[in-house]
Structures are given as C-alpha cells and as structure tokens.
Coordinates of C-alpha atoms in Angstrom, one line a residue:
Chain L
M1 CA -42.3 -87.1 71.8
V2 CA -39.4 -86.3 69.6
L3 CA -37.9 -83.4 67.7
P4 CA -38.9 -83.0 64.0
D5 CA -35.5 -84.6 63.0
G6 CA -36.5 -87.7 65.0
S7 CA -34.0 -87.2 67.9
A8 CA -35.2 -87.4 71.4
P9 CA -34.8 -84.2 73.5
E10 CA -32.9 -84.3 76.8
T11 CA -34.9 -83.3 79.9
L12 CA -33.2 -81.4 82.6
R13 CA -34.1 -79.8 85.9
V14 CA -33.2 -76.2 86.1
I15 CA -33.1 -73.7 89.0
K16 CA -35.4 -70.7 88.6
G17 CA -35.5 -69.4 92.1
S18 CA -34.1 -70.0 95.6
A19 CA -34.7 -69.1 99.2
T20 CA -32.9 -65.8 98.9
T21 CA -35.0 -64.7 95.9
A22 CA -38.3 -65.9 97.3
V23 CA -40.9 -63.1 97.7
A24 CA -41.0 -63.3 101.5
H25 CA -37.2 -63.1 101.8
L26 CA -36.9 -60.2 99.4
C27 CA -39.6 -58.3 101.3
D28 CA -37.8 -58.8 104.6
A29 CA -34.4 -57.9 103.0
L30 CA -35.5 -54.9 100.9
I31 CA -38.4 -53.4 102.8
G32 CA -38.0 -54.7 106.3
P33 CA -39.9 -57.1 108.6
L34 CA -43.7 -57.3 108.5
E35 CA -44.9 -55.2 111.4
S36 CA -48.6 -56.0 111.5
P37 CA -49.6 -59.4 110.1
D38 CA -52.8 -58.2 108.4
G39 CA -53.3 -58.8 104.7
T40 CA -53.2 -55.1 103.7
A41 CA -49.7 -54.5 105.1
E42 CA -48.5 -57.6 103.3
L43 CA -50.0 -56.4 100.0
V44 CA -48.4 -52.9 100.4
R45 CA -45.0 -54.6 101.0
E46 CA -45.5 -56.7 97.9
I47 CA -46.4 -53.7 95.8
E48 CA -43.2 -52.0 97.1
L49 CA -41.2 -55.1 96.2
A50 CA -42.6 -55.0 92.7
E51 CA -41.0 -51.6 92.2
H52 CA -37.7 -53.0 93.4
I53 CA -38.1 -55.9 91.0
I54 CA -38.7 -53.5 88.0
K55 CA -35.8 -51.3 88.9
S56 CA -33.0 -53.7 90.0
D57 CA -34.0 -57.4 89.3
P58 CA -33.3 -58.6 92.9
E59 CA -35.3 -61.7 92.1
V60 CA -32.6 -62.9 89.8
D61 CA -29.5 -64.6 91.2
L62 CA -27.1 -64.6 88.2
E63 CA -24.8 -67.2 89.8
L64 CA -27.6 -69.7 90.5
H65 CA -30.5 -69.2 88.2
G66 CA -30.5 -71.3 85.1
K67 CA -28.1 -73.8 86.6
F68 CA -28.9 -77.5 85.9
I69 CA -29.5 -79.7 88.9
T70 CA -27.8 -83.1 88.7
D71 CA -27.8 -84.0 92.4
A72 CA -30.1 -82.7 95.1
D73 CA -31.3 -83.6 98.6
R74 CA -34.7 -83.1 100.1
V75 CA -34.8 -81.2 103.4
Y76 CA -37.4 -79.7 105.7
V77 CA -37.2 -75.9 106.1
N78 CA -38.8 -73.5 108.5
P79 CA -40.6 -70.3 107.4
Q80 CA -37.1 -68.6 107.5
M81 CA -36.0 -71.1 104.9
R82 CA -33.4 -72.7 107.3
P83 CA -33.1 -76.5 107.2
V84 CA -34.6 -78.2 110.3
F85 CA -33.4 -81.6 111.4
R86 CA -35.4 -82.2 114.6
L87 CA -39.0 -82.3 113.6
K88 CA -42.2 -82.9 115.5
E89 CA -44.8 -84.7 113.5
E90 CA -48.6 -84.4 113.9
E91 CA -51.2 -86.0 111.8
H92 CA -54.2 -83.9 110.9
I93 CA -57.4 -85.7 110.0
F94 CA -59.9 -83.7 107.7
S95 CA -63.4 -84.6 106.9
A96 CA -64.9 -84.8 103.4
K97 CA -66.2 -81.3 104.1
R98 CA -62.6 -80.1 104.6
E99 CA -63.0 -79.6 108.4
L100 CA -60.2 -80.5 110.8
V101 CA -61.6 -83.4 112.8
E102 CA -58.7 -84.6 114.8
K103 CA -55.0 -84.0 115.5
R104 CA -53.0 -87.0 116.6
T105 CA -49.5 -88.6 116.8
P106 CA -49.0 -90.3 113.4
R107 CA -49.7 -94.0 113.5
V108 CA -47.2 -96.3 112.0
V109 CA -48.9 -99.0 109.8
L110 CA -46.8 -102.1 109.3
S111 CA -47.1 -104.5 106.4
N112 CA -49.2 -107.5 107.1
I113 CA -48.6 -109.7 104.0
A114 CA -45.3 -111.2 105.1
E115 CA -44.9 -114.9 105.7
S116 CA -45.7 -114.6 109.4
D117 CA -48.9 -112.7 108.6
M118 CA -50.5 -115.0 106.1
V119 CA -53.0 -113.5 103.8
K120 CA -56.3 -115.4 104.1
W121 CA -59.1 -115.7 101.6
S122 CA -62.7 -115.7 102.7
G123 CA -63.7 -118.5 100.4
K124 CA -66.6 -116.3 99.2
M125 CA -67.2 -116.1 95.5
L126 CA -68.7 -112.7 94.6
P127 CA -69.9 -111.9 91.1
K128 CA -67.4 -109.7 89.2
R129 CA -70.1 -107.5 87.8
A130 CA -71.6 -106.8 91.3
I131 CA -68.2 -105.9 92.7
V132 CA -67.2 -103.5 89.9
Q133 CA -70.4 -101.6 90.5
K134 CA -69.6 -101.2 94.2
V135 CA -65.8 -100.5 94.5
L136 CA -63.0 -99.0 92.5
L137 CA -60.3 -101.6 91.9
T138 CA -57.5 -99.1 91.5
K139 CA -54.3 -101.2 92.2
K140 CA -53.4 -104.6 90.8
Y141 CA -50.7 -107.1 91.6
Q142 CA -50.1 -110.4 89.8
V143 CA -49.7 -113.4 92.1
K144 CA -47.1 -115.8 90.7
H145 CA -46.1 -119.4 91.6
I146 CA -42.6 -120.2 92.8
N147 CA -42.6 -124.0 92.2
G148 CA -44.7 -126.9 90.8
L149 CA -46.7 -127.2 94.0
T150 CA -47.7 -123.5 94.2
F151 CA -48.4 -123.7 90.4
S152 CA -51.0 -126.4 90.9
F153 CA -52.5 -124.5 93.9
L154 CA -52.7 -121.1 92.1
F155 CA -53.8 -122.6 88.8
D156 CA -56.7 -124.4 90.5
L157 CA -57.7 -121.3 92.4
A158 CA -57.6 -119.2 89.2
K159 CA -59.6 -121.9 87.4
Q160 CA -62.4 -121.9 90.0
L161 CA -62.6 -118.1 90.0
D162 CA -62.6 -118.1 86.2
E163 CA -65.4 -120.7 85.9
K164 CA -67.6 -118.8 88.4
E165 CA -66.7 -115.4 86.9
A166 CA -66.2 -114.4 90.5
L167 CA -63.8 -112.3 92.7
M168 CA -62.8 -113.6 96.1
P169 CA -62.2 -111.2 99.0
V170 CA -58.9 -111.8 100.8
G171 CA -57.7 -110.2 104.0
A172 CA -55.1 -110.2 106.7
G173 CA -55.4 -110.8 110.4
E174 CA -56.6 -113.7 112.5
K175 CA -60.0 -113.9 110.8
G176 CA -58.8 -112.7 107.4
N177 CA -61.1 -109.6 107.6
Q178 CA -58.5 -106.9 108.0
P179 CA -57.3 -104.8 105.1
L180 CA -53.9 -105.6 103.4
V181 CA -50.9 -103.3 103.9
M182 CA -48.4 -104.1 101.2
S183 CA -45.4 -102.3 102.7
D184 CA -44.4 -100.7 106.0
G185 CA -46.0 -97.2 106.2
G186 CA -48.3 -98.1 103.3
K187 CA -52.0 -97.6 103.0
P188 CA -54.5 -100.3 104.0
Y189 CA -56.5 -101.7 101.1
R190 CA -59.4 -104.2 100.8
A191 CA -58.4 -106.9 98.4
F192 CA -60.0 -109.3 95.9
L193 CA -58.5 -112.1 93.9
E194 CA -59.4 -112.6 90.2
G195 CA -58.5 -115.6 88.3
R196 CA -58.2 -116.3 84.5
V197 CA -57.2 -119.5 82.8
R198 CA -56.0 -119.9 79.2
G199 CA -55.1 -123.5 78.3
D200 CA -52.6 -124.7 80.9
S201 CA -51.6 -121.3 82.0
Y202 CA -53.2 -118.9 84.4
C203 CA -53.3 -115.3 85.5
L204 CA -54.2 -114.5 89.2
I205 CA -54.6 -110.8 89.9
L206 CA -54.8 -109.3 93.4
H207 CA -57.1 -106.2 93.1
L208 CA -56.7 -103.6 95.8
T209 CA -59.3 -100.9 96.6
D210 CA -59.6 -98.2 99.2
Q211 CA -62.7 -96.5 97.7
E212 CA -66.3 -97.4 97.0
L213 CA -67.7 -96.4 93.6
K214 CA -69.7 -93.5 94.9
A215 CA -70.0 -89.8 94.3
P216 CA -69.3 -87.2 97.0
Q217 CA -72.3 -86.1 99.1
K218 CA -73.8 -83.0 97.6
D219 CA -73.7 -79.9 99.9
E220 CA -77.2 -79.1 101.2
A221 CA -78.0 -75.6 100.1
Chain B
M1 CA -70.4 -77.0 83.3
R2 CA -68.6 -77.9 80.1
T3 CA -70.2 -81.0 78.6
A4 CA -69.1 -83.7 76.2
E5 CA -71.4 -85.6 73.9
F6 CA -71.4 -89.4 74.1
S7 CA -73.1 -91.5 71.3
F8 CA -74.1 -95.1 71.3
K9 CA -76.5 -96.9 68.9
G10 CA -78.0 -93.7 67.6
K11 CA -78.6 -92.2 71.0
S12 CA -76.5 -89.4 72.5
W13 CA -76.0 -87.9 75.9
N14 CA -74.4 -84.6 76.9
A15 CA -72.7 -84.8 80.3
G16 CA -70.0 -83.0 82.2
L17 CA -67.1 -84.6 83.9
S18 CA -66.2 -83.9 87.5
K19 CA -63.0 -85.5 88.8
L20 CA -63.6 -87.9 91.7
N21 CA -61.1 -87.6 94.5
R22 CA -61.1 -90.0 97.4
A23 CA -60.7 -87.0 99.8
D24 CA -64.0 -85.6 98.7
V25 CA -65.8 -88.8 99.7
Y26 CA -63.9 -89.9 102.9
G27 CA -61.8 -86.9 103.9
W28 CA -58.0 -87.2 104.2
S29 CA -55.1 -87.1 106.6
E30 CA -51.8 -85.2 106.3
I31 CA -48.7 -85.2 108.4
Q32 CA -47.6 -81.7 109.5
R33 CA -44.1 -81.1 110.6
H34 CA -43.0 -78.4 113.1
D35 CA -39.6 -77.3 114.4
Q36 CA -38.8 -76.9 118.1
E37 CA -40.4 -73.4 118.1
G38 CA -43.6 -74.8 116.7
Q39 CA -43.2 -73.3 113.2
T40 CA -44.6 -75.3 110.3
C41 CA -41.9 -76.8 108.1
E42 CA -42.1 -77.4 104.4
I43 CA -40.1 -79.8 102.2
A44 CA -37.5 -78.0 100.0
T45 CA -34.7 -79.0 97.7
L46 CA -31.1 -78.6 98.8
V47 CA -28.5 -78.2 96.0
E48 CA -24.8 -78.4 96.4
G49 CA -25.3 -78.7 100.1
R50 CA -25.9 -75.0 100.5
H51 CA -28.7 -73.6 98.3
V52 CA -32.2 -74.0 99.6
L53 CA -34.8 -74.1 96.9
P54 CA -38.3 -73.8 98.2
S55 CA -41.2 -75.5 96.4
G56 CA -41.7 -74.0 92.9
S57 CA -38.0 -73.1 92.4
V58 CA -37.2 -75.9 90.0
S59 CA -38.5 -76.2 86.5
M60 CA -38.1 -78.7 83.7
L61 CA -36.2 -77.8 80.5
K62 CA -35.9 -79.8 77.3
R63 CA -32.9 -79.2 75.0
D64 CA -31.7 -80.6 71.7
E65 CA -28.3 -82.2 71.0
M66 CA -26.8 -78.8 70.5
G67 CA -27.9 -77.6 73.9
N68 CA -30.6 -75.3 72.6
P69 CA -33.9 -75.2 74.6
V70 CA -36.8 -76.9 72.9
K71 CA -40.5 -76.0 73.4
T72 CA -42.9 -78.9 74.1
S73 CA -45.1 -77.5 71.3
D74 CA -42.3 -78.1 68.8
L75 CA -42.2 -81.8 69.6
I76 CA -44.0 -84.4 67.6
G77 CA -45.6 -87.7 68.7
V78 CA -44.4 -91.0 67.4
D79 CA -45.4 -94.6 68.1
R80 CA -43.1 -97.4 69.3
Q81 CA -41.9 -97.9 65.7
G82 CA -41.0 -94.3 65.4
T83 CA -43.8 -93.5 62.9
Q84 CA -45.4 -90.1 63.4
V85 CA -48.9 -90.1 64.9
D86 CA -51.6 -87.6 64.9
K87 CA -53.1 -86.0 68.0
Q88 CA -56.2 -87.6 69.4
P89 CA -59.0 -85.1 70.0
S90 CA -60.2 -84.1 73.4
V91 CA -63.4 -85.8 74.7
Y92 CA -65.0 -82.3 74.5
A93 CA -64.1 -81.8 70.8
G94 CA -67.0 -83.6 69.3
P95 CA -69.4 -86.6 69.7
V96 CA -67.5 -89.5 71.4
Q97 CA -68.4 -92.9 70.0
L98 CA -69.1 -95.5 72.7
S99 CA -68.9 -99.3 72.2
K100 CA -69.8 -102.2 74.4
G101 CA -67.1 -102.7 77.0
Q102 CA -65.8 -106.1 78.2
L103 CA -65.7 -106.7 82.0
D104 CA -62.3 -108.5 81.7
D105 CA -60.8 -105.5 79.9
Y106 CA -62.1 -103.2 82.7
L107 CA -60.6 -105.4 85.3
A108 CA -57.3 -105.4 83.5
M109 CA -57.1 -101.6 83.4
A110 CA -54.5 -99.7 85.4
V111 CA -56.7 -96.9 86.6
K112 CA -55.5 -93.3 86.2
A113 CA -58.5 -91.1 87.0
V114 CA -62.2 -91.4 87.8
Y115 CA -64.9 -88.9 86.9
V116 CA -68.4 -88.5 88.1
M117 CA -70.7 -87.7 85.1
Q118 CA -73.1 -84.9 85.6
S119 CA -76.0 -84.0 83.4
D120 CA -79.5 -82.4 83.6
D121 CA -80.5 -84.4 80.5
E122 CA -82.0 -87.8 80.7
N123 CA -79.4 -90.5 80.3
P124 CA -80.4 -92.8 77.4
F125 CA -77.9 -95.4 78.5
E126 CA -79.1 -95.5 82.1
A127 CA -81.0 -98.9 81.9
Q128 CA -78.1 -100.8 80.4
L129 CA -75.5 -99.2 82.7
N130 CA -77.6 -99.9 85.8
S131 CA -77.9 -103.6 84.7
G132 CA -74.1 -103.8 85.0
E133 CA -73.1 -103.3 81.4
L134 CA -70.0 -101.2 80.6
L135 CA -69.5 -98.8 77.7
Q136 CA -66.0 -98.2 76.4
L137 CA -64.4 -95.2 74.7
Q138 CA -61.0 -93.7 73.9
F139 CA -60.4 -90.8 76.3
N140 CA -58.4 -87.7 76.3
Y141 CA -59.3 -84.8 78.6
R142 CA -57.1 -82.6 76.4
E143 CA -55.9 -83.2 72.8
D144 CA -52.9 -85.5 73.0
Y145 CA -50.8 -88.0 71.0
E146 CA -52.0 -90.9 73.1
A147 CA -55.5 -91.6 74.2
D148 CA -56.4 -93.6 77.4
D149 CA -59.0 -96.3 77.6
A150 CA -62.1 -95.4 79.5
F151 CA -65.2 -97.2 80.7
M152 CA -68.5 -95.8 81.6
L153 CA -70.3 -97.6 84.4
S154 CA -73.0 -97.0 87.0
N155 CA -73.4 -97.8 90.7
G156 CA -77.2 -97.5 90.3
N157 CA -77.3 -93.9 91.4
D158 CA -74.5 -92.1 89.5
V159 CA -72.6 -92.7 86.3
F160 CA -68.8 -92.8 86.4
L161 CA -66.1 -92.7 83.8
V162 CA -63.0 -94.7 84.8
T163 CA -59.9 -94.0 82.7
G164 CA -56.5 -95.7 82.4
Q165 CA -54.7 -98.2 80.2
V166 CA -55.9 -101.7 79.7
A167 CA -52.9 -103.9 80.5
E168 CA -51.8 -106.9 78.5
L169 CA -52.0 -109.7 81.0
E170 CA -49.2 -112.3 81.4
F171 CA -50.5 -115.8 81.6
L172 CA -48.1 -118.2 83.5
S173 CA -47.4 -121.8 82.7
Q174 CA -45.7 -124.2 85.1
H175 CA -42.1 -123.5 83.9
Q176 CA -42.5 -119.7 84.4
A177 CA -41.9 -119.9 88.2
E178 CA -41.0 -116.7 90.1
S179 CA -37.9 -116.9 92.3
P180 CA -39.0 -116.9 96.0
I181 CA -38.0 -113.9 98.1
E182 CA -35.4 -114.9 100.6
S183 CA -36.4 -114.9 104.2
E184 CA -34.2 -112.9 106.6
G185 CA -32.5 -116.0 107.9
D186 CA -31.4 -116.9 104.4
A187 CA -30.1 -113.4 103.8
E188 CA -28.1 -113.5 107.0
A189 CA -26.5 -116.8 106.0
E190 CA -25.6 -115.2 102.7
D191 CA -24.1 -112.2 104.4
E192 CA -21.8 -114.5 106.4
L193 CA -20.4 -115.8 103.1
M194 CA -19.5 -112.3 101.9
D195 CA -16.4 -110.8 103.3
F196 CA -16.7 -107.0 103.1
S197 CA -13.3 -106.5 104.7
M198 CA -11.8 -107.6 101.4
F199 CA -12.8 -104.2 99.8

C-alpha cells in the first residue's frame, strides 16, 4: 500500500489515552468513588462524566495525547492502574461451552525436540488425503540436512513418503507417541512428516496440528 | 446468515461462512494474574517510564514524508514491481468460481483462517468433497488488494473453507546444507575464547 505519488507512508504508534484519562479514573477523580457496585450507579456516574467531558475535555491530556511512541515497556497493572511486580498466576480452563472447568497452577511445558529428546517417527505411512480430511495442518516447518550423511537419510525418507503419497506421524517421548513441543512454554502439537522429491533434491515438511477438522458441537435447543 | 455463491462446472451453492475457532471445539485456557490483594491485573504499556497506558490507549497513524496524516482509504495497492493493482472483490460480492484443487498445494499452504460452511441448500459438490477432492478459489472476506488462496474440503459431515497462502517450497540438493545449531558445550567453549573484559 503506497501513496498516490508512489511513496510509502510511515506508520507510527500514537498515544490517544492514558491511565489518568481512562473512564474509571475520571469517574473517581471528578465524581467520587463508586458507592454501590450495581450497574445503575455506574451508569449514572458515566452520564455525569459525559457532562464533564462536554464542558471541560478532561479526557484530553494536552501534554501526552498525540505523542509518538518510540520506546515502550509492557507492565502489569492493577485496577487502580498501578504497576504490579509481584504477581500470582492462576490458569483457568474453560470448556467449549465457555464454562469454567478448572483453576490450577500454570504448568510449564518444556520443549521436547532437543537432541536429548529425540523425535521419533512411527514408521506408519498414512494416506495424505485421509489425513487432510481428519486434521487441520496449521503449522509447517521444513526439515533440512546439515551434511552429506543427513542429506542421504532425509532424501530417502522424503522419497519414500513421496512415492507412497503418505504422511508419517512423528512424536516425542519414549514411545514416540507424545505431542511435540517446539519451544519452552510452547503449545503441544501432533506432527506429521511429508516428503517431496524433485530430481536429486527434496523437500521434507513437518506439519503440526492441534485441531481436528471438525465443527463445534451445536447447542441442543 | 449472509451467504456467498460458489460455482463449479455449471452448478452453484449458496453457503454462509462461520469462522472456526479452536476454543469453540475444545475449550481454552488462560492465565490470570493477581496482585497481593487478589485484584486481577491487566497488561498495559509503560511509556517514558512513568505514563501507564491501559489497553486501547495506543493507535496507529500513517503519515507522508511531510508529516501529514494519511488515511488508509487514500492509499493504493501495488504489486512487488510497483505496478498499481485493482482491488479483489469480497467472496460475498458475486458468484465465486471454484476450480479443482491440488492436494500438494493445500499441504503447502500457510493457514490463516478456517470457516465452517453452513447452508440449508443441498450441496451439489458434496459427493466429490466427501470422496476427498478439494475445490480451490481466491478468497477475500472483504474487498482487498490481495486475495488469499482457499480450499473447500469435507470431513464427511461438514464442509470447511481453509484459507491462507500457498507457499513456494524450497527443494534442497546436497550442497544446500544447513549449519547445525551448536550444542551448549560448544557455545561454552566459544565463550571462553571471547574476552568481554576487553570492552
């Protein structure tokens, strides 16, 4: 996307609000603290704030608004918009029906594809067409050789998969049936290898999936 | 539901598109963070070490060489050679022509979004989709300068539209070897050779 004269526009991040001009802060500062936390009282406060905004523009900070951001940090803040540095973390698990199922201490998932945790293939050749009708292969990595020996090994593997028009499940763990975690803290994925050969060159793709090809269950009326 | 018309070999099918989210099938998890008083904390932006900007306080602005703000609607689309291109219509704008899709193209696609197709009409492509065939189209949810690739496929019960960009695959010959990633031991040995006290 360019300007009509062919030059590229510059994109900048600009400040349009801050903690001191947020609705909740303005309500507290101009109207006073919320006495009863029911929705009506909050609505009345906001209507009153609207009058202040029309009369005196308290939502505009002339020093800050419109300023370009060149450097910024991310920080956690509490409802009073004060930075918090000692946080307690809790993982909430929700069902597909959006119900809270479980609260637990977050689990740290470590990568399992490093040298010490060898990725194992199952040896099973599954027809490509059957797999694509069952799972969504959303992420892809290309597997590359690092020397002549690994070239021969990967080329042969790609050739076999290409000839049989098949995908091969690969996994981690002792039996090679665990999902792959590509990086520490990453998501676990089921994985399939796909191979293609063109002359004396090959392309070996590691497909990752965390989702079957299926529609959400319809709510029973 | 808003529907789009899909045509293939003289037959057409009107179907709506409903975005498929993983959370709607399996549920999801999220990490909630609390301060010492148990209050829920949210992520915010800190500017100049003193201004806290809650979510929604930052917007994007485009400007020209003179510093004047530019509206996105004033911009024009160009291809890689800089030639102006026309906008591609939305999938809802008119009949969308389908063609037979190649399985290898589908497998080479970087997936962006998946839609479940919903229709009360009989699907004239049902038999071929159920047999594992793929139907391909150019896809834009909204009119845009660049269209995505998309494939229509079935799991036997429902029909899906998977959108993304089909990647150009790199085939490797023997001399195109990748450098191996150093193990931690190698990296430590390398560190010993580097004297940081010299800085």
